[in-house]
Short mmCIF file of C-alpha atoms in Angstrom, two decimals:
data_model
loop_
_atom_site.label_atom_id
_atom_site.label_comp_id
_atom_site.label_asym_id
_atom_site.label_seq_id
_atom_site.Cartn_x
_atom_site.Cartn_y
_atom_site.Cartn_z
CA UNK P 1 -11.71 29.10 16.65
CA UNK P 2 -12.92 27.44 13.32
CA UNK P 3 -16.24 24.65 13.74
CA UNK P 4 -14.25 21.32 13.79
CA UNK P 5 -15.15 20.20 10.51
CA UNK P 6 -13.77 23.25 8.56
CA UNK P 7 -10.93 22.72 11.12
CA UNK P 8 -10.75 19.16 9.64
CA UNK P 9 -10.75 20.70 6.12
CA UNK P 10 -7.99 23.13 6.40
CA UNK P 11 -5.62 20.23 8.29
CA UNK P 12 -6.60 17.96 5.31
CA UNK P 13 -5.31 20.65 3.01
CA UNK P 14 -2.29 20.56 3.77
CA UNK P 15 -1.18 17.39 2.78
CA UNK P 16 -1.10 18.83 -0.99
CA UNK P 17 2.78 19.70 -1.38
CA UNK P 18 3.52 23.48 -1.17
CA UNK P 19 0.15 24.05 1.11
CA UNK P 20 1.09 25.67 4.81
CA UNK P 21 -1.35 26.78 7.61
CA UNK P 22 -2.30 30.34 5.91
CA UNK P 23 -2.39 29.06 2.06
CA UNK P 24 -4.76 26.02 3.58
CA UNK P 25 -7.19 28.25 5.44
CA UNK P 26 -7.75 30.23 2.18
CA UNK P 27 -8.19 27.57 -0.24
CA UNK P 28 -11.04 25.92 2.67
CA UNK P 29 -12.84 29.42 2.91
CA UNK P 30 -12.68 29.75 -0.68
CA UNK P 31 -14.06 25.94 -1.26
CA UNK P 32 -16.91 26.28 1.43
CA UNK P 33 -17.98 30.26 -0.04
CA UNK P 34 -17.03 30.60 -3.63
CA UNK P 35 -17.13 27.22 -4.85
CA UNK P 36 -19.18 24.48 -3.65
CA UNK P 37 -20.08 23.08 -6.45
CA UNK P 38 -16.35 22.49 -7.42
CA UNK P 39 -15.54 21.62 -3.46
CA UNK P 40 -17.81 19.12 -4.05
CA UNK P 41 -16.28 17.38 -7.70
CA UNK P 42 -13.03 17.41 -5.64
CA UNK P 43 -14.12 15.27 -2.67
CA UNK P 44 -15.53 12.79 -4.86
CA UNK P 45 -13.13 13.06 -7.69
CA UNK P 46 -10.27 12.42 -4.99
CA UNK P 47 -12.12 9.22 -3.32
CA UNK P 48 -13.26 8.13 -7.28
CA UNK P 49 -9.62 8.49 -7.96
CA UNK P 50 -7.99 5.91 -5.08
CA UNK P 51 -10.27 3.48 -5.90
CA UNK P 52 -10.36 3.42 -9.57
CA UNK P 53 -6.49 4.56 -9.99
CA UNK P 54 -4.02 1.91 -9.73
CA UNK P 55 -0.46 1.05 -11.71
CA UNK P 56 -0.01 -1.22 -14.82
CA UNK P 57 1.58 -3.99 -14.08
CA UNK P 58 3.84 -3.63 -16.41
CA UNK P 59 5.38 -0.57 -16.68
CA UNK P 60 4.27 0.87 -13.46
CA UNK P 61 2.30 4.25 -14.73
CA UNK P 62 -1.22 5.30 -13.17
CA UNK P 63 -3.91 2.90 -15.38
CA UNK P 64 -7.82 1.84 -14.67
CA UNK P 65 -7.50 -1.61 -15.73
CA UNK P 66 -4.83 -4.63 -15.07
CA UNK P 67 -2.13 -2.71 -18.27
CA UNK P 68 -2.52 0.43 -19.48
CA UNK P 69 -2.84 1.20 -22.95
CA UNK P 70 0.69 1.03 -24.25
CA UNK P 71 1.70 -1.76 -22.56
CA UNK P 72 -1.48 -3.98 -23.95
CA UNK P 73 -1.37 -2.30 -27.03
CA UNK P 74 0.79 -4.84 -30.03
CA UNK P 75 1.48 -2.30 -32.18
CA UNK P 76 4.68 -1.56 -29.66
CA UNK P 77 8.09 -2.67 -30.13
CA UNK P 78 8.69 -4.95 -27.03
CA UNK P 79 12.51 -4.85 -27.73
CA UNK P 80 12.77 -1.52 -26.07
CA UNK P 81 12.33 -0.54 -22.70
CA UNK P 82 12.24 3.22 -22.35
CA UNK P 83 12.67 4.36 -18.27
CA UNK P 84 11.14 7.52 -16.99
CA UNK P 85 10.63 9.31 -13.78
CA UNK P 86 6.78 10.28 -13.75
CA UNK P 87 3.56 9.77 -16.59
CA UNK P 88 4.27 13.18 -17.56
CA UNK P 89 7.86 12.22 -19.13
CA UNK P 90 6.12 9.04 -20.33
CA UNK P 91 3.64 11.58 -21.88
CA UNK P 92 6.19 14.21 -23.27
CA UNK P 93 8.28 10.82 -25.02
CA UNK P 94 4.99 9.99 -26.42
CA UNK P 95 4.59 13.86 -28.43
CA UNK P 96 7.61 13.66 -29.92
CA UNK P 97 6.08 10.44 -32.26
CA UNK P 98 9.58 9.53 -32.21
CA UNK P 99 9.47 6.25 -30.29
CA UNK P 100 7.53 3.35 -30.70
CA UNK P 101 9.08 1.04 -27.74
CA UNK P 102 7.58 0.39 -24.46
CA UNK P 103 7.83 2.17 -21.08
CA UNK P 104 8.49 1.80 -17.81
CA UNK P 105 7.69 4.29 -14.97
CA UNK P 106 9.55 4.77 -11.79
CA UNK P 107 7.33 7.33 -10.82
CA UNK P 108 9.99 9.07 -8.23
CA UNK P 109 13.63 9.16 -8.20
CA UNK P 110 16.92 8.61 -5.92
CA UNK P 111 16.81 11.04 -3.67
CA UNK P 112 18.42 9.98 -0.48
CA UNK P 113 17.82 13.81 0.78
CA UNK P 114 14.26 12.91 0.76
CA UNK P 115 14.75 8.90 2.20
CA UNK P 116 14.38 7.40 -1.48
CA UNK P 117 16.44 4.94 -2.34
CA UNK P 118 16.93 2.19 -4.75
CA UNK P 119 14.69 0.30 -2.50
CA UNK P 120 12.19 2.59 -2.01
CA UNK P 121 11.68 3.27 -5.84
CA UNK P 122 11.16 -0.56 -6.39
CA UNK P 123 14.11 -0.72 -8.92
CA UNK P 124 13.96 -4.69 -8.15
CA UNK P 125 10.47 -4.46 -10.45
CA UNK P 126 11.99 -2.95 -13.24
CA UNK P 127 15.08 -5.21 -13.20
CA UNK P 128 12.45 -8.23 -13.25
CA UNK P 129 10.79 -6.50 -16.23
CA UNK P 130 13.89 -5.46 -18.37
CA UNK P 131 14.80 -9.61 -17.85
CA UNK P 132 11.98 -10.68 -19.59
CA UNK P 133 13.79 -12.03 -22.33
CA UNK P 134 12.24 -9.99 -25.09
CA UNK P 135 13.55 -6.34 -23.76
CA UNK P 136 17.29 -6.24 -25.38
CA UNK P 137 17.87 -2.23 -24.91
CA UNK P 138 16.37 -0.15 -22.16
CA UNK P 139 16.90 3.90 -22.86
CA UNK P 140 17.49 5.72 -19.76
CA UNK P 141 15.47 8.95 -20.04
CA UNK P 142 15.75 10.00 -16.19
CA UNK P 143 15.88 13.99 -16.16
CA UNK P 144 19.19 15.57 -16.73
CA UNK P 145 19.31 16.20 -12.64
CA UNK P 146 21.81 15.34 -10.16
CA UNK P 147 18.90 13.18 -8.99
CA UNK P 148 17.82 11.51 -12.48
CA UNK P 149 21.94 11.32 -13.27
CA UNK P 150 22.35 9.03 -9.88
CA UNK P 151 19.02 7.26 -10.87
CA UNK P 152 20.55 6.44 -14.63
CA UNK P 153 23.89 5.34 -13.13
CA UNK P 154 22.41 3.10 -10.68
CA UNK P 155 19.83 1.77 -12.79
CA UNK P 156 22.94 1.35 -16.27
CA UNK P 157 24.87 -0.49 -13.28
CA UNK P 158 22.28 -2.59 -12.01
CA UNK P 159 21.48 -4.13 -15.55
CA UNK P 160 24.62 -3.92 -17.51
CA UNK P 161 26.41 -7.15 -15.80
CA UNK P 162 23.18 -8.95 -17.25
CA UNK P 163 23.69 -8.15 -20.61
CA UNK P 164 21.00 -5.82 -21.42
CA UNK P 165 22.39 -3.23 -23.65
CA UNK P 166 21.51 0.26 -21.54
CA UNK P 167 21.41 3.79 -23.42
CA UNK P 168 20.87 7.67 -21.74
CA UNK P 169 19.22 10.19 -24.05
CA UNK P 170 21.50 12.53 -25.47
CA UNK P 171 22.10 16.03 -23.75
CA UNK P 172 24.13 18.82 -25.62
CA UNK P 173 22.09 22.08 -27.32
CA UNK P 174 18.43 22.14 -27.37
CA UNK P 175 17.17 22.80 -31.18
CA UNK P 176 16.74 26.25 -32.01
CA UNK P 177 18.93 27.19 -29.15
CA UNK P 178 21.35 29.93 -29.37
CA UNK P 179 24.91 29.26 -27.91
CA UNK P 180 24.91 32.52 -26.45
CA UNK P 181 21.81 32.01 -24.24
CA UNK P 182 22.93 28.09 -23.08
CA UNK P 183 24.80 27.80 -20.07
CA UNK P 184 28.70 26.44 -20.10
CA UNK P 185 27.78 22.79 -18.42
CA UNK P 186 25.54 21.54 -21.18
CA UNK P 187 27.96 23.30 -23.86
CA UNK P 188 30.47 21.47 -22.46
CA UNK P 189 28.86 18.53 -22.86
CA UNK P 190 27.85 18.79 -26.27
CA UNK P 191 31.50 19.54 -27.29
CA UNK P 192 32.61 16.54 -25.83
CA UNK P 193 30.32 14.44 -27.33
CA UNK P 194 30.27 16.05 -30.46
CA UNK P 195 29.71 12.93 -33.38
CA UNK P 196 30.90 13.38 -36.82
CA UNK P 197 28.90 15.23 -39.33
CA UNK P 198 26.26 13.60 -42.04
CA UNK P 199 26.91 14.90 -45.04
CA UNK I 1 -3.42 9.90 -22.37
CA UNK I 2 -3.94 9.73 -18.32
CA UNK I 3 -7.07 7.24 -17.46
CA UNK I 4 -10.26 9.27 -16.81
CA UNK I 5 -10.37 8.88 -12.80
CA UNK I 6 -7.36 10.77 -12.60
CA UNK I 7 -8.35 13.01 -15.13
CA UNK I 8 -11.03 13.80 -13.30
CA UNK I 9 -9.24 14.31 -10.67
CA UNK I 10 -6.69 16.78 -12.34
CA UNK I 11 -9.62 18.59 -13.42
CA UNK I 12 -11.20 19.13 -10.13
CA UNK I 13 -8.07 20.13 -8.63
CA UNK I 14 -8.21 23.30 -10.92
CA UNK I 15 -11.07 24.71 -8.67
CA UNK I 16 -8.50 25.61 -6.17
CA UNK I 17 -7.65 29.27 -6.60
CA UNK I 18 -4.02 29.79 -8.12
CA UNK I 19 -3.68 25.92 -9.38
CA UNK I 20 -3.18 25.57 -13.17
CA UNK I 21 -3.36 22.57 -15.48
CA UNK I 22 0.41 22.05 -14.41
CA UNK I 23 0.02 21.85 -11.03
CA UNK I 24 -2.93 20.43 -10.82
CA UNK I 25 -1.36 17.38 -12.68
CA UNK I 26 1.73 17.78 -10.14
CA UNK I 27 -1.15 17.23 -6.97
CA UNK I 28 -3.03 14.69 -8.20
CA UNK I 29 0.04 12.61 -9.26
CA UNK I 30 1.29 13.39 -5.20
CA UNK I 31 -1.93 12.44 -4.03
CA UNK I 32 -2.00 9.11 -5.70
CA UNK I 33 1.41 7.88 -5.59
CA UNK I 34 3.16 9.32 -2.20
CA UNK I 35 0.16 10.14 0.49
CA UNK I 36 -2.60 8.07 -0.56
CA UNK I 37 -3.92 8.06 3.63
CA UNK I 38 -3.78 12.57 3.00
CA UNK I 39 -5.88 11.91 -0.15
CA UNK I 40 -8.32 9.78 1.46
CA UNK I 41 -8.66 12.37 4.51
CA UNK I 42 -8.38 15.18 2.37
CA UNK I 43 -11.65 13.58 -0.08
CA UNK I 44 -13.65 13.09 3.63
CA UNK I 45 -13.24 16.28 4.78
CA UNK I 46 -14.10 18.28 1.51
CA UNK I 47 -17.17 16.05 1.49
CA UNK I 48 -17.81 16.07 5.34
CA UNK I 49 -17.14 20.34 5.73
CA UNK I 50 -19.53 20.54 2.76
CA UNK I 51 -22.16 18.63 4.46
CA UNK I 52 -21.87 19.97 8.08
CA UNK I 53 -20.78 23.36 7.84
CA UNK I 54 -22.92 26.31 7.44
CA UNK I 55 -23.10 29.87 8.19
CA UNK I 56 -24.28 31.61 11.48
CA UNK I 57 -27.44 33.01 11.75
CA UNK I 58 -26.60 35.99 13.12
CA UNK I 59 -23.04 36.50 12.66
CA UNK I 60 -22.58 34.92 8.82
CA UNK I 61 -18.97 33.28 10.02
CA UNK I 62 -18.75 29.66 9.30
CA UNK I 63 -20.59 27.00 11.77
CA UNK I 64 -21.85 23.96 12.55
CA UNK I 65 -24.92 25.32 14.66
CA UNK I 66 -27.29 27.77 14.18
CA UNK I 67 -25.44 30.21 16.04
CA UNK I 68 -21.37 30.55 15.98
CA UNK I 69 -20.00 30.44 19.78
CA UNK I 70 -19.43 34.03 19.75
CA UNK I 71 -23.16 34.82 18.99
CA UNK I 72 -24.51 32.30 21.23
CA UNK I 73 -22.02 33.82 24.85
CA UNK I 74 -24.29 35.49 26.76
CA UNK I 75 -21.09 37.25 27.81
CA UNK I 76 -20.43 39.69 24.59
CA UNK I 77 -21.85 43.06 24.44
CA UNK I 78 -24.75 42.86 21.78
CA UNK I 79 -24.81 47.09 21.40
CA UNK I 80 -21.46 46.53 19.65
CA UNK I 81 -20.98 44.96 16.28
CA UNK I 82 -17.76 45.00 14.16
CA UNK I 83 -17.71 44.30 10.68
CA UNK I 84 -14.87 42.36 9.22
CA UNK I 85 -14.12 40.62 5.50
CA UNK I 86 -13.32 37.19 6.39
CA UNK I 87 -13.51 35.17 9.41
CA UNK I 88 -9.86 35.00 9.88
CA UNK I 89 -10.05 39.11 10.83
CA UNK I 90 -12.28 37.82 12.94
CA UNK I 91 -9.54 35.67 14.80
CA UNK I 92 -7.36 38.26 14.47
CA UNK I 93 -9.84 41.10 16.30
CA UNK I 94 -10.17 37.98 18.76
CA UNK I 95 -6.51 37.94 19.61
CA UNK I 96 -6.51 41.48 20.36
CA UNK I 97 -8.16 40.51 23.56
CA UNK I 98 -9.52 43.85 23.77
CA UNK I 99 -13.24 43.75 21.76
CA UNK I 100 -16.00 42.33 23.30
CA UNK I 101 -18.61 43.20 21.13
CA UNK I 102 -20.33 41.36 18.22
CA UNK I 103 -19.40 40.62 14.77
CA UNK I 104 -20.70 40.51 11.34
CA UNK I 105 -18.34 38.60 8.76
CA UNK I 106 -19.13 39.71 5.33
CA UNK I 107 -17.51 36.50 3.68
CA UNK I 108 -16.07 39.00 1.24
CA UNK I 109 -15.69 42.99 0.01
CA UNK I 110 -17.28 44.74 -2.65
CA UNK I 111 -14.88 44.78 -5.78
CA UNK I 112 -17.09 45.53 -8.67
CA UNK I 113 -13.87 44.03 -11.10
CA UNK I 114 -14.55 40.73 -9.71
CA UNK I 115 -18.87 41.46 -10.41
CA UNK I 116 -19.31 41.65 -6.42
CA UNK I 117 -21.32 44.48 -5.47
CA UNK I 118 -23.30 45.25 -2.15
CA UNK I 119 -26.08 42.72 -3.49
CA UNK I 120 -23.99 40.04 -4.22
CA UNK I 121 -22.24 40.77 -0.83
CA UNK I 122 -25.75 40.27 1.14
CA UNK I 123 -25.59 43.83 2.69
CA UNK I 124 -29.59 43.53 3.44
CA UNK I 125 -28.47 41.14 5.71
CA UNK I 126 -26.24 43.46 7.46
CA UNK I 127 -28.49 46.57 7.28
CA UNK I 128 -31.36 43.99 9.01
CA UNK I 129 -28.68 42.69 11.82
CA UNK I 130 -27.73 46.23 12.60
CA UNK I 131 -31.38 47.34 12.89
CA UNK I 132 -32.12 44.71 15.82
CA UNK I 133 -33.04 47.63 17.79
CA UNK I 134 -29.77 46.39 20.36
CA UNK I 135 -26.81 47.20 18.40
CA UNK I 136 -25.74 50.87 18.88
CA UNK I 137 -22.46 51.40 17.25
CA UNK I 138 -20.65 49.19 13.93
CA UNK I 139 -17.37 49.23 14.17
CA UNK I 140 -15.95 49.00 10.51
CA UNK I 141 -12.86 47.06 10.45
CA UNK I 142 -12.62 46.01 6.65
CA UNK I 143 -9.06 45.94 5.32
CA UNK I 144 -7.73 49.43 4.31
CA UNK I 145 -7.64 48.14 0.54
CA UNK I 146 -9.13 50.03 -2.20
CA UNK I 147 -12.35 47.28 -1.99
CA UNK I 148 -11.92 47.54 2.16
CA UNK I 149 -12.31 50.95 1.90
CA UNK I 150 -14.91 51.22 -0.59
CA UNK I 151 -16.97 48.30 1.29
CA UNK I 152 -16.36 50.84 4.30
CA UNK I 153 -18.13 53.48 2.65
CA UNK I 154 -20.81 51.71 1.05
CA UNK I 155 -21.73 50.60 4.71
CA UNK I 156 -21.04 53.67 6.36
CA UNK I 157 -23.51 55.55 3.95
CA UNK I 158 -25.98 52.88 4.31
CA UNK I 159 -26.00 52.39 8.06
CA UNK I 160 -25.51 56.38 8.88
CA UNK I 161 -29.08 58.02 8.06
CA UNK I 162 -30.73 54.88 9.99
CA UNK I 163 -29.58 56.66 13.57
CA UNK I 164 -26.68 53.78 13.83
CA UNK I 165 -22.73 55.08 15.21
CA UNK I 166 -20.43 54.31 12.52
CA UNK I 167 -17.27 53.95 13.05
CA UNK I 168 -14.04 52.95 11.19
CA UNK I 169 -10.79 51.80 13.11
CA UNK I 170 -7.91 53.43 13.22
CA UNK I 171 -4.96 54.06 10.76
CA UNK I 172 -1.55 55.08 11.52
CA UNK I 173 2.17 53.97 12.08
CA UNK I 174 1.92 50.33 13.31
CA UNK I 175 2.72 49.84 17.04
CA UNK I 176 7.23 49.21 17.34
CA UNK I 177 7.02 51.00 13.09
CA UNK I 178 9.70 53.27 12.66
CA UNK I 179 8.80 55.79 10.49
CA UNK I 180 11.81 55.42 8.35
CA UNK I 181 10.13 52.07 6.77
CA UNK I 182 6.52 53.40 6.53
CA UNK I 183 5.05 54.28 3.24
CA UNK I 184 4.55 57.76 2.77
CA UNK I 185 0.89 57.86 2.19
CA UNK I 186 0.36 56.08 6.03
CA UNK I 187 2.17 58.28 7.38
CA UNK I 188 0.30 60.85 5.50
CA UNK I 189 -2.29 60.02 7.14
CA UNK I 190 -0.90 58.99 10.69
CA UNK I 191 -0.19 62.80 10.50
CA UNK I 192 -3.85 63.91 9.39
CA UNK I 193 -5.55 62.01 11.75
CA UNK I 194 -3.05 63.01 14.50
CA UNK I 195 -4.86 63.08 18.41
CA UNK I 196 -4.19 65.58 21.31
CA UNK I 197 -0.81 63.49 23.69
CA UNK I 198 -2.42 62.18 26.77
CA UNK I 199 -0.26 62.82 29.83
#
């Protein structure tokens, strides 16, 4: 009953993950009557964004140009090969100042629930990059998930046999966190991999 | 630390109502790396909608004519006019199958929190479709909200001393409601507003 481009609009909408048939028709009225202008920075933002937005060649995150930043940047240790899930790990790594190495983004994860497997993640890129001959550790910092654990085992299985030395981030108590409030899986873990105290 | 397309892009996704900085980043990253074909339909029809639809002349609901279907049958009653919020109460008076009147679709309710008030709401509009010298009776069938009810009133007390039948659908138990699960203050007034038993 809606004029076929509006219909257009609210089909359109619902490619965005989490958007049904109800949550879509809202978000078109409210585009097309309380927000033109913004309806109409989207549209072009969006097409701007598939043309411009493409992935480094290196290290696989979203860049404008043929490496992003990091990757071109020399200031990096090349030794190092840190692997994340999406740019927003890359970018949480990055705030804690901590790491000075370079990246690598997989930019999903095994999830054979959803169809993604080693295949469809491309893992055969990153095994081509972490055999470069410079990289001599790659840090597995895949979330703490039953889908990021899978990812890390594959991935620590994958490049073990060729002698690349492959380490996961730690996992125990977060700092400042009160054992009373963490749950009994991750104090588990920290008690069994409890290290020796510096004193 | 994202490149500026798909900052851009980040940052127009905030115009949608209910997205944050979070999600927003969480969209444009699903846009760009797993349904690059929805994105490119998605910018299109933002930009297309924009360009082609409008609202109807008579009616206000969105079009891409002068008039909306609806305004334009030869087939509706024009003495009757309804009065709804949005165009999908429209589709929902529609599915009734049992009005055959005309509408007007105020694209919104007065709700002086959000600085909308019967100016910003266009109710000259209104006041001049209702005055066409045809239309004998507005049905008000706002939402029975505290801004439904108030738009209601406004309209009512507008329309009223200008020799126009007002009237204002009904409120009760919902058809198959047991009364056990209705709020008290519907069937307050399901009990006010009680009617003689036809037999």
């Amino acid at each position: 009953m809606n004029p076929s481009g509006l219909e257009a609009l609210i089909e359109a909408l619902r490619c965005l993950p989490g958007i049904g048939p109800k949550s879509a028709q809202r978000l078109a009225y409210h585009l097309l009557q309380r927000d033109r202008s913004g309806a109409q920075r989207l549209g072009e933002a969006v097409l701007h964004a598939l043309q411009a937005v493409r992935h480094c060649q290196r290290c696989n995150t979203f860049t404008e140009g043929e490496l992003c930043e990091r990757c071109a940047s020399p200031r990096r240790d090349p030794s190092l090969l840190c692997v994340v899930e999406t740019p927003v790990d890359m970018n949480m790594m990055e705030q804690t100042l901590s790491y000075q190495g370079l990246y690598y983004v997989l930019m999903g994860r095994i999830s054979p629930l959803d169809g993604i497997g080693a295949r469809e993640l491309g893992l055969e890129r990153l095994l081509a990059r972490a055999l470069d001959g410079v990289v001599k550790e790659v840090i597995l910092a895949t979330n703490y998930t039953n889908e990021g654990e899978a990812t890390a085992h594959y991935i620590a299985a994958m490049l073990r046999p060729r002698g690349i030395d492959v380490t996961r981030i730690a996992r125990g108590v977060p700092v400042g966190g009160e054992l009373e409030y963490v749950d009994a899986g991750t104090l588990a873990q920290a008690l069994r991999e409890r290290r020796a105290c510096s004193t």
